[in-house]
Amino acid sequence: MQNPYIPYPVEVTKIITEVDTKDIKTFRLKFVNPEDEEKFKYIPGQFGELSIYGKGESPIGIASSPTQRGYIEFTVQKAGVVTSALHEMEEGTLMGVRGPMGNSWPIKFLEGKNIVIVGGGFAFTTLRSLINYMIHENNRKRFGKITVIYGARNPGLLIYKDELIEWQKRDDLNINVTVDKGDATWKGREGFVPTVCKEVAPSAENAVTVICGPPIMIRFTLPVFFDLGFKKENIITSLEMRMKCGIGKCGRCNVGSKYVCKDGPVFSLAELDKLTKEY
Amino acid sequence: MAASVLKKVVIEKINEVAAVLMQKGTLIAPVKEEAGANFREIKDPKDIYLDYYNSILSPKMVFFPQMEDFVKYQLAKPKADAKIVEMNLKPAFLFGVRPCDVKSFEILDKHFYASGIIDTYWKARRDNTTIIGYAFDLDKPVDSADFYNTLGIGAADPEGSDIFIVKKDKELLLKGITKKGEALLGELSMLEKADAKDEKYFTDYVKKGKEKKTRFMKVDDKAVAKKYEDIFENNEYWTKMSDACLSCGVCTFVCPTCYCFDICDETIFGKGTRRRIWDACMFTDFTLETSGHNPRTKVSQRLRQKVCHKYSFSVRKYDVISCVGCGRCTRSCPVNIDIYSMVEEATKL
């Protein structure tokens, strides 16, 4: 029987500094034992517990897509003990990961529908996983129109900059990148995410929106989607709570009778309406 | 051979039973400590304390110890290394558990085996342990804090035990409830065969156990779950209930169905242990996120979490109230908060 509390050993093979402030980095991890990669079979929207002995564990969304083989990626903001230690690491370091955990973005539900992805700031990581999954040549035809609205406070804080450029070249992806405030070199769109959503005005017809971002962004974006005619069943988001075990055992991340780590983190607004408002 | 085995032994000879069990593996039984009885590993059969009411700490600690080491690690110097801590379990015999506590194991099974994610530590100990239940002494008064009747549990319910014991004057009657229990009884040669009178005494005792009254109110699982959903935002009720609460968490530590834990690394001079330790929803930093956000900053929110978890969330999630009415939280609370009264008051709203 698999002991769910023991991390798989992984090697940090690549570290990408994502933002000018240098406090958000993407870590590419390779499983030390190749058979562990098979056991860590994940779906976009799931997360893992990054483990550094002596520091602890931290639950982080998986930023790579299962269509990328040979490694997994996590984009991590430097914040607490574990993530700070992670930011000190160099390529070649050994660490651990447990997972995959959580329920994932509802891929089956998204199939055959037009998808509107809305992301804000650093919360774009599992959305990036979802986008890369959907636009993979084996998957693209299973999804309708894909619209992406992604914003950050300023150009230096956009993550996955190279990928954003690649995505913009594609004709099967409508990508809208915005910053709250541009700088001298910024030639793109300026404006808050909710405003841009209103301007892009994706149709609610056979559409689902997947929203992930800071609470304030979500608060102002939701009314825009209600006005566009999106039903609560078709607005999907991902919750954050303090977690430890990641497998629904340690008792701290519950919202009502749901453990965010196990029953979530992904919920539709309709599902959230049925839960207690304690998060 | 009868459908189930009944044996007996005079109480003085329990030392002999204990000696055999200690040879077969680990014997865990109530021992007398300064504050009262607790379940401990028996090193000397004389330490077994059968004249107890109930233990201070619940016997969940036998399957879910306060500390469980996962991994021993060594940091980079001279060489980073990590080794899984093996459990190396011997067969265990948990002797003298009260019926309400036996019931708590079944409730925690639901949690630790939920959604196909098996807590390997809980399972290893559960599979490895023979539970020897022990009826409350019907000649002694019920503690005023107890309310296990409310949760449908009797003072002498044998269900859930492998072997169940009732006291008959200067003897103990031991009944095999499961195959595992019967097999063990067969291996204890010092036990005497019980006669028809003993059989009747045992059956009557179990029946009389149902009539031994603790505090009681009629609680329907679904109805109380719904009630707490309805009053979740009734601040008046929750403020009143939690007014005296110190948020000390003792109720959760003595509780047989509380299972919250933390996982932490403890490092000294480059060597350390990753382990889990009991934690409690009554502590402020239990839900504190790195960002500084905390969904439960107030005592009232935390007490609400504890009560709703047991009487509402657990019903929705596992189809069972996660409380057995053992009364430990009420007995231990420094400010006399009583979960029974809280539920009683809620049902009146």
mmCIF file with all atom_site columns, N, CA and C in Angstrom, chain A residues 1-6 51-57 79-80 240-242 244 247-252 254 256-257 259 262-263 276 278-279, chain B residues 70-71 73 75 82 111-112 114 117-121 232 259-263 265 267 274 276 279 286-290 296 304-305 313 317:
data_model
loop_
_atom_site.group_PDB
_atom_site.id
_atom_site.type_symbol
_atom_site.label_atom_id
_atom_site.label_alt_id
_atom_site.label_comp_id
_atom_site.label_asym_id
_atom_site.label_entity_id
_atom_site.label_seq_id
_atom_site.pdbx_PDB_ins_code
_atom_site.Cartn_x
_atom_site.Cartn_y
_atom_site.Cartn_z
_atom_site.occupancy
_atom_site.B_iso_or_equiv
_atom_site.pdbx_formal_charge
_atom_site.auth_seq_id
_atom_site.auth_comp_id
_atom_site.auth_asym_id
_atom_site.auth_atom_id
_atom_site.pdbx_PDB_model_num
ATOM 1   N N  . MET A 1 1   ? 0.847   -1.205 0.000  1.00 0.00 ? 1   MET A N  1
ATOM 2   C CA . MET A 1 1   ? 0.000   0.000  0.000  1.00 0.00 ? 1   MET A CA 1
ATOM 3   C C  . MET A 1 1   ? 0.880   1.252  0.000  1.00 0.00 ? 1   MET A C  1
ATOM 4   N N  . GLN A 1 2   ? 0.485   2.221  -0.810 1.00 0.00 ? 2   GLN A N  1
ATOM 5   C CA . GLN A 1 2   ? 1.232   3.475  -0.907 1.00 0.00 ? 2   GLN A CA 1
ATOM 6   C C  . GLN A 1 2   ? 1.031   4.289  0.368  1.00 0.00 ? 2   GLN A C  1
ATOM 7   N N  . ASN A 1 3   ? 2.111   4.685  1.003  1.00 0.00 ? 3   ASN A N  1
ATOM 8   C CA . ASN A 1 3   ? 2.009   5.561  2.162  1.00 0.00 ? 3   ASN A CA 1
ATOM 9   C C  . ASN A 1 3   ? 1.856   6.999  1.663  1.00 0.00 ? 3   ASN A C  1
ATOM 10  N N  . PRO A 1 4   ? 0.681   7.611  1.877  1.00 0.00 ? 4   PRO A N  1
ATOM 11  C CA . PRO A 1 4   ? 0.417   8.918  1.256  1.00 0.00 ? 4   PRO A CA 1
ATOM 12  C C  . PRO A 1 4   ? 1.189   10.079 1.884  1.00 0.00 ? 4   PRO A C  1
ATOM 13  N N  . TYR A 1 5   ? 1.934   9.805  2.952  1.00 0.00 ? 5   TYR A N  1
ATOM 14  C CA . TYR A 1 5   ? 2.644   10.897 3.638  1.00 0.00 ? 5   TYR A CA 1
ATOM 15  C C  . TYR A 1 5   ? 4.124   10.983 3.254  1.00 0.00 ? 5   TYR A C  1
ATOM 16  N N  . ILE A 1 6   ? 4.573   10.035 2.441  1.00 0.00 ? 6   ILE A N  1
ATOM 17  C CA . ILE A 1 6   ? 5.995   10.002 2.089  1.00 0.00 ? 6   ILE A CA 1
ATOM 18  C C  . ILE A 1 6   ? 6.199   10.604 0.697  1.00 0.00 ? 6   ILE A C  1
ATOM 19  N N  . SER A 1 51  ? 8.095   19.307 -0.773 1.00 0.00 ? 51  SER A N  1
ATOM 20  C CA . SER A 1 51  ? 8.667   18.925 0.512  1.00 0.00 ? 51  SER A CA 1
ATOM 21  C C  . SER A 1 51  ? 10.160  19.202 0.571  1.00 0.00 ? 51  SER A C  1
ATOM 22  N N  . ILE A 1 52  ? 10.555  19.913 1.604  1.00 0.00 ? 52  ILE A N  1
ATOM 23  C CA . ILE A 1 52  ? 11.989  20.122 1.869  1.00 0.00 ? 52  ILE A CA 1
ATOM 24  C C  . ILE A 1 52  ? 12.225  19.697 3.316  1.00 0.00 ? 52  ILE A C  1
ATOM 25  N N  . TYR A 1 53  ? 12.957  18.631 3.498  1.00 0.00 ? 53  TYR A N  1
ATOM 26  C CA . TYR A 1 53  ? 13.199  18.161 4.863  1.00 0.00 ? 53  TYR A CA 1
ATOM 27  C C  . TYR A 1 53  ? 13.912  19.244 5.670  1.00 0.00 ? 53  TYR A C  1
ATOM 28  N N  . GLY A 1 54  ? 13.426  19.437 6.873  1.00 0.00 ? 54  GLY A N  1
ATOM 29  C CA . GLY A 1 54  ? 13.986  20.463 7.738  1.00 0.00 ? 54  GLY A CA 1
ATOM 30  C C  . GLY A 1 54  ? 13.182  21.752 7.681  1.00 0.00 ? 54  GLY A C  1
ATOM 31  N N  . LYS A 1 55  ? 12.409  21.904 6.614  1.00 0.00 ? 55  LYS A N  1
ATOM 32  C CA . LYS A 1 55  ? 11.576  23.104 6.461  1.00 0.00 ? 55  LYS A CA 1
ATOM 33  C C  . LYS A 1 55  ? 10.095  22.756 6.523  1.00 0.00 ? 55  LYS A C  1
ATOM 34  N N  . GLY A 1 56  ? 9.713   21.689 5.819  1.00 0.00 ? 56  GLY A N  1
ATOM 35  C CA . GLY A 1 56  ? 8.311   21.287 5.819  1.00 0.00 ? 56  GLY A CA 1
ATOM 36  C C  . GLY A 1 56  ? 7.776   21.105 4.419  1.00 0.00 ? 56  GLY A C  1
ATOM 37  N N  . GLU A 1 57  ? 6.477   21.273 4.309  1.00 0.00 ? 57  GLU A N  1
ATOM 38  C CA . GLU A 1 57  ? 5.815   21.066 3.031  1.00 0.00 ? 57  GLU A CA 1
ATOM 39  C C  . GLU A 1 57  ? 4.928   22.255 2.698  1.00 0.00 ? 57  GLU A C  1
ATOM 40  N N  . ALA A 1 79  ? 7.139   33.199 0.043  1.00 0.00 ? 79  ALA A N  1
ATOM 41  C CA . ALA A 1 79  ? 6.225   33.744 1.051  1.00 0.00 ? 79  ALA A CA 1
ATOM 42  C C  . ALA A 1 79  ? 6.550   33.253 2.459  1.00 0.00 ? 79  ALA A C  1
ATOM 43  N N  . GLY A 1 80  ? 6.520   31.945 2.659  1.00 0.00 ? 80  GLY A N  1
ATOM 44  C CA . GLY A 1 80  ? 6.745   31.415 4.008  1.00 0.00 ? 80  GLY A CA 1
ATOM 45  C C  . GLY A 1 80  ? 8.057   30.657 4.101  1.00 0.00 ? 80  GLY A C  1
ATOM 46  N N  . GLU A 1 240 ? -8.305  28.526 -2.000 1.00 0.00 ? 240 GLU A N  1
ATOM 47  C CA . GLU A 1 240 ? -7.066  28.342 -1.235 1.00 0.00 ? 240 GLU A CA 1
ATOM 48  C C  . GLU A 1 240 ? -7.420  28.261 0.233  1.00 0.00 ? 240 GLU A C  1
ATOM 49  N N  . MET A 1 241 ? -6.791  27.354 0.934  1.00 0.00 ? 241 MET A N  1
ATOM 50  C CA . MET A 1 241 ? -6.916  27.284 2.387  1.00 0.00 ? 241 MET A CA 1
ATOM 51  C C  . MET A 1 241 ? -5.579  26.781 2.913  1.00 0.00 ? 241 MET A C  1
ATOM 52  N N  . ARG A 1 242 ? -5.359  26.991 4.196  1.00 0.00 ? 242 ARG A N  1
ATOM 53  C CA . ARG A 1 242 ? -4.157  26.402 4.769  1.00 0.00 ? 242 ARG A CA 1
ATOM 54  C C  . ARG A 1 242 ? -4.312  24.883 4.732  1.00 0.00 ? 242 ARG A C  1
ATOM 55  N N  . LYS A 1 244 ? -2.195  20.906 5.139  1.00 0.00 ? 244 LYS A N  1
ATOM 56  C CA . LYS A 1 244 ? -1.028  20.172 5.625  1.00 0.00 ? 244 LYS A CA 1
ATOM 57  C C  . LYS A 1 244 ? -0.928  18.842 4.896  1.00 0.00 ? 244 LYS A C  1
ATOM 58  N N  . ILE A 1 247 ? -4.653  15.387 1.662  1.00 0.00 ? 247 ILE A N  1
ATOM 59  C CA . ILE A 1 247 ? -5.433  14.208 1.280  1.00 0.00 ? 247 ILE A CA 1
ATOM 60  C C  . ILE A 1 247 ? -6.709  14.067 2.125  1.00 0.00 ? 247 ILE A C  1
ATOM 61  N N  . GLY A 1 248 ? -7.166  15.178 2.681  1.00 0.00 ? 248 GLY A N  1
ATOM 62  C CA . GLY A 1 248 ? -8.439  15.151 3.400  1.00 0.00 ? 248 GLY A CA 1
ATOM 63  C C  . GLY A 1 248 ? -8.401  14.467 4.748  1.00 0.00 ? 248 GLY A C  1
ATOM 64  N N  . LYS A 1 249 ? -7.245  14.438 5.399  1.00 0.00 ? 249 LYS A N  1
ATOM 65  C CA . LYS A 1 249 ? -7.171  13.759 6.692  1.00 0.00 ? 249 LYS A CA 1
ATOM 66  C C  . LYS A 1 249 ? -6.890  14.697 7.872  1.00 0.00 ? 249 LYS A C  1
ATOM 67  N N  . CYS A 1 250 ? -6.126  15.751 7.663  1.00 0.00 ? 250 CYS A N  1
ATOM 68  C CA . CYS A 1 250 ? -5.603  16.502 8.812  1.00 0.00 ? 250 CYS A CA 1
ATOM 69  C C  . CYS A 1 250 ? -6.591  17.531 9.358  1.00 0.00 ? 250 CYS A C  1
ATOM 70  N N  . GLY A 1 251 ? -7.670  17.788 8.629  1.00 0.00 ? 251 GLY A N  1
ATOM 71  C CA . GLY A 1 251 ? -8.805  18.480 9.219  1.00 0.00 ? 251 GLY A CA 1
ATOM 72  C C  . GLY A 1 251 ? -8.852  19.988 9.154  1.00 0.00 ? 251 GLY A C  1
ATOM 73  N N  . ARG A 1 252 ? -7.882  20.671 8.498  1.00 0.00 ? 252 ARG A N  1
ATOM 74  C CA . ARG A 1 252 ? -7.900  22.127 8.654  1.00 0.00 ? 252 ARG A CA 1
ATOM 75  C C  . ARG A 1 252 ? -8.491  22.894 7.482  1.00 0.00 ? 252 ARG A C  1
ATOM 76  N N  . ASN A 1 254 ? -11.237 22.615 5.726  1.00 0.00 ? 254 ASN A N  1
ATOM 77  C CA . ASN A 1 254 ? -12.632 22.416 5.367  1.00 0.00 ? 254 ASN A CA 1
ATOM 78  C C  . ASN A 1 254 ? -13.388 23.722 5.186  1.00 0.00 ? 254 ASN A C  1
ATOM 79  N N  . GLY A 1 256 ? -17.278 24.061 5.440  1.00 0.00 ? 256 GLY A N  1
ATOM 80  C CA . GLY A 1 256 ? -18.421 23.193 5.726  1.00 0.00 ? 256 GLY A CA 1
ATOM 81  C C  . GLY A 1 256 ? -17.962 21.748 5.687  1.00 0.00 ? 256 GLY A C  1
ATOM 82  N N  . SER A 1 257 ? -18.700 20.908 4.998  1.00 0.00 ? 257 SER A N  1
ATOM 83  C CA . SER A 1 257 ? -18.381 19.478 4.998  1.00 0.00 ? 257 SER A CA 1
ATOM 84  C C  . SER A 1 257 ? -17.370 19.091 3.922  1.00 0.00 ? 257 SER A C  1
ATOM 85  N N  . TYR A 1 259 ? -13.574 19.145 2.272  1.00 0.00 ? 259 TYR A N  1
ATOM 86  C CA . TYR A 1 259 ? -12.163 19.456 2.441  1.00 0.00 ? 259 TYR A CA 1
ATOM 87  C C  . TYR A 1 259 ? -11.649 20.032 1.128  1.00 0.00 ? 259 TYR A C  1
ATOM 88  N N  . LYS A 1 262 ? -9.185  17.872 -0.808 1.00 0.00 ? 262 LYS A N  1
ATOM 89  C CA . LYS A 1 262 ? -9.605  16.583 -1.354 1.00 0.00 ? 262 LYS A CA 1
ATOM 90  C C  . LYS A 1 262 ? -10.850 16.746 -2.235 1.00 0.00 ? 262 LYS A C  1
ATOM 91  N N  . ASP A 1 263 ? -11.860 17.397 -1.709 1.00 0.00 ? 263 ASP A N  1
ATOM 92  C CA . ASP A 1 263 ? -13.110 17.589 -2.466 1.00 0.00 ? 263 ASP A CA 1
ATOM 93  C C  . ASP A 1 263 ? -12.960 18.740 -3.448 1.00 0.00 ? 263 ASP A C  1
ATOM 94  N N  . THR A 1 276 ? -20.804 26.651 3.537  1.00 0.00 ? 276 THR A N  1
ATOM 95  C CA . THR A 1 276 ? -20.760 27.749 4.489  1.00 0.00 ? 276 THR A CA 1
ATOM 96  C C  . THR A 1 276 ? -19.821 28.828 3.930  1.00 0.00 ? 276 THR A C  1
ATOM 97  N N  . GLU A 1 278 ? -17.253 30.411 4.905  1.00 0.00 ? 278 GLU A N  1
ATOM 98  C CA . GLU A 1 278 ? -16.142 30.581 5.845  1.00 0.00 ? 278 GLU A CA 1
ATOM 99  C C  . GLU A 1 278 ? -14.830 30.254 5.152  1.00 0.00 ? 278 GLU A C  1
ATOM 100 N N  . TYR A 1 279 ? -14.397 31.155 4.264  1.00 0.00 ? 279 TYR A N  1
ATOM 101 C CA . TYR A 1 279 ? -13.098 30.930 3.625  1.00 0.00 ? 279 TYR A CA 1
ATOM 102 C C  . TYR A 1 279 ? -12.474 32.236 3.178  1.00 0.00 ? 279 TYR A C  1
ATOM 103 N N  . PHE B 2 70  ? 7.230   10.001 10.715 1.00 0.00 ? 70  PHE B N  1
ATOM 104 C CA . PHE B 2 70  ? 7.128   9.554  9.319  1.00 0.00 ? 70  PHE B CA 1
ATOM 105 C C  . PHE B 2 70  ? 8.523   9.229  8.760  1.00 0.00 ? 70  PHE B C  1
ATOM 106 N N  . VAL B 2 71  ? 9.409   10.228 8.894  1.00 0.00 ? 71  VAL B N  1
ATOM 107 C CA . VAL B 2 71  ? 10.715  10.135 8.231  1.00 0.00 ? 71  VAL B CA 1
ATOM 108 C C  . VAL B 2 71  ? 11.793  10.684 9.161  1.00 0.00 ? 71  VAL B C  1
ATOM 109 N N  . TYR B 2 73  ? 15.476  12.294 8.868  1.00 0.00 ? 73  TYR B N  1
ATOM 110 C CA . TYR B 2 73  ? 16.310  12.832 7.792  1.00 0.00 ? 73  TYR B CA 1
ATOM 111 C C  . TYR B 2 73  ? 17.584  13.434 8.355  1.00 0.00 ? 73  TYR B C  1
ATOM 112 N N  . LEU B 2 75  ? 20.258  16.491 7.076  1.00 0.00 ? 75  LEU B N  1
ATOM 113 C CA . LEU B 2 75  ? 20.429  17.564 6.098  1.00 0.00 ? 75  LEU B CA 1
ATOM 114 C C  . LEU B 2 75  ? 21.792  17.455 5.425  1.00 0.00 ? 75  LEU B C  1
ATOM 115 N N  . ALA B 2 82  ? 17.343  10.538 3.845  1.00 0.00 ? 82  ALA B N  1
ATOM 116 C CA . ALA B 2 82  ? 16.031  10.443 4.490  1.00 0.00 ? 82  ALA B CA 1
ATOM 117 C C  . ALA B 2 82  ? 15.603  8.983  4.528  1.00 0.00 ? 82  ALA B C  1
ATOM 118 N N  . HIS B 2 111 ? -13.294 8.060  8.518  1.00 0.00 ? 111 HIS B N  1
ATOM 119 C CA . HIS B 2 111 ? -12.455 9.187  8.101  1.00 0.00 ? 111 HIS B CA 1
ATOM 120 C C  . HIS B 2 111 ? -11.110 8.716  7.540  1.00 0.00 ? 111 HIS B C  1
ATOM 121 N N  . PHE B 2 112 ? -10.446 7.853  8.267  1.00 0.00 ? 112 PHE B N  1
ATOM 122 C CA . PHE B 2 112 ? -9.083  7.481  7.857  1.00 0.00 ? 112 PHE B CA 1
ATOM 123 C C  . PHE B 2 112 ? -9.068  6.541  6.639  1.00 0.00 ? 112 PHE B C  1
ATOM 124 N N  . ALA B 2 114 ? -11.426 7.157  4.179  1.00 0.00 ? 114 ALA B N  1
ATOM 125 C CA . ALA B 2 114 ? -12.339 7.853  3.249  1.00 0.00 ? 114 ALA B CA 1
ATOM 126 C C  . ALA B 2 114 ? -11.770 8.005  1.849  1.00 0.00 ? 114 ALA B C  1
ATOM 127 N N  . ILE B 2 117 ? -8.456  6.851  0.062  1.00 0.00 ? 117 ILE B N  1
ATOM 128 C CA . ILE B 2 117 ? -7.113  7.244  0.512  1.00 0.00 ? 117 ILE B CA 1
ATOM 129 C C  . ILE B 2 117 ? -6.943  6.707  1.934  1.00 0.00 ? 117 ILE B C  1
ATOM 130 N N  . ILE B 2 118 ? -6.141  5.676  2.034  1.00 0.00 ? 118 ILE B N  1
ATOM 131 C CA . ILE B 2 118 ? -5.994  4.979  3.311  1.00 0.00 ? 118 ILE B CA 1
ATOM 132 C C  . ILE B 2 118 ? -4.857  5.619  4.109  1.00 0.00 ? 118 ILE B C  1
ATOM 133 N N  . ASP B 2 119 ? -5.174  5.975  5.341  1.00 0.00 ? 119 ASP B N  1
ATOM 134 C CA . ASP B 2 119 ? -4.117  6.410  6.249  1.00 0.00 ? 119 ASP B CA 1
ATOM 135 C C  . ASP B 2 119 ? -3.391  5.145  6.708  1.00 0.00 ? 119 ASP B C  1
ATOM 136 N N  . THR B 2 120 ? -2.194  4.940  6.176  1.00 0.00 ? 120 THR B N  1
ATOM 137 C CA . THR B 2 120 ? -1.491  3.674  6.376  1.00 0.00 ? 120 THR B CA 1
ATOM 138 C C  . THR B 2 120 ? -1.182  3.394  7.856  1.00 0.00 ? 120 THR B C  1
ATOM 139 N N  . TYR B 2 121 ? -0.940  4.468  8.599  1.00 0.00 ? 121 TYR B N  1
ATOM 140 C CA . TYR B 2 121 ? -0.584  4.298  10.011 1.00 0.00 ? 121 TYR B CA 1
ATOM 141 C C  . TYR B 2 121 ? -1.799  3.823  10.819 1.00 0.00 ? 121 TYR B C  1
ATOM 142 N N  . PHE B 2 232 ? -25.807 28.305 11.231 1.00 0.00 ? 232 PHE B N  1
ATOM 143 C CA . PHE B 2 232 ? -24.367 28.531 11.085 1.00 0.00 ? 232 PHE B CA 1
ATOM 144 C C  . PHE B 2 232 ? -24.017 30.002 11.274 1.00 0.00 ? 232 PHE B C  1
ATOM 145 N N  . TYR B 2 259 ? -9.649  14.216 15.124 1.00 0.00 ? 259 TYR B N  1
ATOM 146 C CA . TYR B 2 259 ? -8.510  13.616 14.420 1.00 0.00 ? 259 TYR B CA 1
ATOM 147 C C  . TYR B 2 259 ? -7.564  14.635 13.787 1.00 0.00 ? 259 TYR B C  1
ATOM 148 N N  . CYS B 2 260 ? -7.758  15.917 14.036 1.00 0.00 ? 260 CYS B N  1
ATOM 149 C CA . CYS B 2 260 ? -6.937  16.913 13.350 1.00 0.00 ? 260 CYS B CA 1
ATOM 150 C C  . CYS B 2 260 ? -5.461  16.761 13.734 1.00 0.00 ? 260 CYS B C  1
ATOM 151 N N  . PHE B 2 261 ? -4.612  16.927 12.756 1.00 0.00 ? 261 PHE B N  1
ATOM 152 C CA . PHE B 2 261 ? -3.182  16.841 13.052 1.00 0.00 ? 261 PHE B CA 1
ATOM 153 C C  . PHE B 2 261 ? -2.387  17.821 12.210 1.00 0.00 ? 261 PHE B C  1
ATOM 154 N N  . ASP B 2 262 ? -1.158  18.034 12.657 1.00 0.00 ? 262 ASP B N  1
ATOM 155 C CA . ASP B 2 262 ? -0.207  18.880 11.968 1.00 0.00 ? 262 ASP B CA 1
ATOM 156 C C  . ASP B 2 262 ? 0.921   17.964 11.491 1.00 0.00 ? 262 ASP B C  1
ATOM 157 N N  . ILE B 2 263 ? 1.593   18.370 10.446 1.00 0.00 ? 263 ILE B N  1
ATOM 158 C CA . ILE B 2 263 ? 2.798   17.642 10.033 1.00 0.00 ? 263 ILE B CA 1
ATOM 159 C C  . ILE B 2 263 ? 3.943   18.636 10.159 1.00 0.00 ? 263 ILE B C  1
ATOM 160 N N  . ASP B 2 265 ? 8.412   19.377 10.782 1.00 0.00 ? 265 ASP B N  1
ATOM 161 C CA . ASP B 2 265 ? 9.798   18.912 10.786 1.00 0.00 ? 265 ASP B CA 1
ATOM 162 C C  . ASP B 2 265 ? 10.488  19.467 12.021 1.00 0.00 ? 265 ASP B C  1
ATOM 163 N N  . THR B 2 267 ? 14.203  19.716 13.586 1.00 0.00 ? 267 THR B N  1
ATOM 164 C CA . THR B 2 267 ? 15.614  19.483 13.255 1.00 0.00 ? 267 THR B CA 1
ATOM 165 C C  . THR B 2 267 ? 16.501  19.951 14.394 1.00 0.00 ? 267 THR B C  1
ATOM 166 N N  . ARG B 2 274 ? 10.462  14.171 10.459 1.00 0.00 ? 274 ARG B N  1
ATOM 167 C CA . ARG B 2 274 ? 9.153   14.672 10.012 1.00 0.00 ? 274 ARG B CA 1
ATOM 168 C C  . ARG B 2 274 ? 8.114   13.794 10.665 1.00 0.00 ? 274 ARG B C  1
ATOM 169 N N  . ARG B 2 276 ? 3.847   13.597 12.393 1.00 0.00 ? 276 ARG B N  1
ATOM 170 C CA . ARG B 2 276 ? 2.575   14.271 12.628 1.00 0.00 ? 276 ARG B CA 1
ATOM 171 C C  . ARG B 2 276 ? 2.321   14.322 14.113 1.00 0.00 ? 276 ARG B C  1
ATOM 172 N N  . ASP B 2 279 ? -3.271  18.160 16.449 1.00 0.00 ? 279 ASP B N  1
ATOM 173 C CA . ASP B 2 279 ? -3.494  19.598 16.355 1.00 0.00 ? 279 ASP B CA 1
ATOM 174 C C  . ASP B 2 279 ? -4.965  19.818 16.693 1.00 0.00 ? 279 ASP B C  1
ATOM 175 N N  . PHE B 2 286 ? -4.307  27.380 13.475 1.00 0.00 ? 286 PHE B N  1
ATOM 176 C CA . PHE B 2 286 ? -4.665  26.134 12.784 1.00 0.00 ? 286 PHE B CA 1
ATOM 177 C C  . PHE B 2 286 ? -4.993  26.399 11.308 1.00 0.00 ? 286 PHE B C  1
ATOM 178 N N  . THR B 2 287 ? -5.673  27.503 11.050 1.00 0.00 ? 287 THR B N  1
ATOM 179 C CA . THR B 2 287 ? -6.094  27.806 9.678  1.00 0.00 ? 287 THR B CA 1
ATOM 180 C C  . THR B 2 287 ? -5.408  29.059 9.129  1.00 0.00 ? 287 THR B C  1
ATOM 181 N N  . LEU B 2 288 ? -4.373  29.517 9.835  1.00 0.00 ? 288 LEU B N  1
ATOM 182 C CA . LEU B 2 288 ? -3.685  30.738 9.395  1.00 0.00 ? 288 LEU B CA 1
ATOM 183 C C  . LEU B 2 288 ? -2.869  30.470 8.138  1.00 0.00 ? 288 LEU B C  1
ATOM 184 N N  . GLU B 2 289 ? -3.180  31.201 7.074  1.00 0.00 ? 289 GLU B N  1
ATOM 185 C CA . GLU B 2 289 ? -2.444  31.017 5.827  1.00 0.00 ? 289 GLU B CA 1
ATOM 186 C C  . GLU B 2 289 ? -1.199  31.898 5.826  1.00 0.00 ? 289 GLU B C  1
ATOM 187 N N  . THR B 2 290 ? -0.247  31.533 4.963  1.00 0.00 ? 290 THR B N  1
ATOM 188 C CA . THR B 2 290 ? 1.008   32.288 4.883  1.00 0.00 ? 290 THR B CA 1
ATOM 189 C C  . THR B 2 290 ? 0.744   33.746 4.530  1.00 0.00 ? 290 THR B C  1
ATOM 190 N N  . ARG B 2 296 ? -10.771 31.675 10.418 1.00 0.00 ? 296 ARG B N  1
ATOM 191 C CA . ARG B 2 296 ? -11.355 31.507 11.758 1.00 0.00 ? 296 ARG B CA 1
ATOM 192 C C  . ARG B 2 296 ? -10.512 32.214 12.809 1.00 0.00 ? 296 ARG B C  1
ATOM 193 N N  . ARG B 2 304 ? -17.559 26.968 16.750 1.00 0.00 ? 304 ARG B N  1
ATOM 194 C CA . ARG B 2 304 ? -18.574 26.622 15.743 1.00 0.00 ? 304 ARG B CA 1
ATOM 195 C C  . ARG B 2 304 ? -18.045 25.513 14.833 1.00 0.00 ? 304 ARG B C  1
ATOM 196 N N  . GLN B 2 305 ? -16.790 25.656 14.424 1.00 0.00 ? 305 GLN B N  1
ATOM 197 C CA . GLN B 2 305 ? -16.173 24.623 13.583 1.00 0.00 ? 305 GLN B CA 1
ATOM 198 C C  . GLN B 2 305 ? -16.207 23.275 14.293 1.00 0.00 ? 305 GLN B C  1
ATOM 199 N N  . PHE B 2 313 ? -21.148 18.534 9.648  1.00 0.00 ? 313 PHE B N  1
ATOM 200 C CA . PHE B 2 313 ? -20.276 18.181 8.515  1.00 0.00 ? 313 PHE B CA 1
ATOM 201 C C  . PHE B 2 313 ? -20.048 16.669 8.431  1.00 0.00 ? 313 PHE B C  1
ATOM 202 N N  . LYS B 2 317 ? -20.725 14.208 5.403  1.00 0.00 ? 317 LYS B N  1
ATOM 203 C CA . LYS B 2 317 ? -19.590 13.585 4.745  1.00 0.00 ? 317 LYS B CA 1
ATOM 204 C C  . LYS B 2 317 ? -19.547 12.071 4.961  1.00 0.00 ? 317 LYS B C  1
#
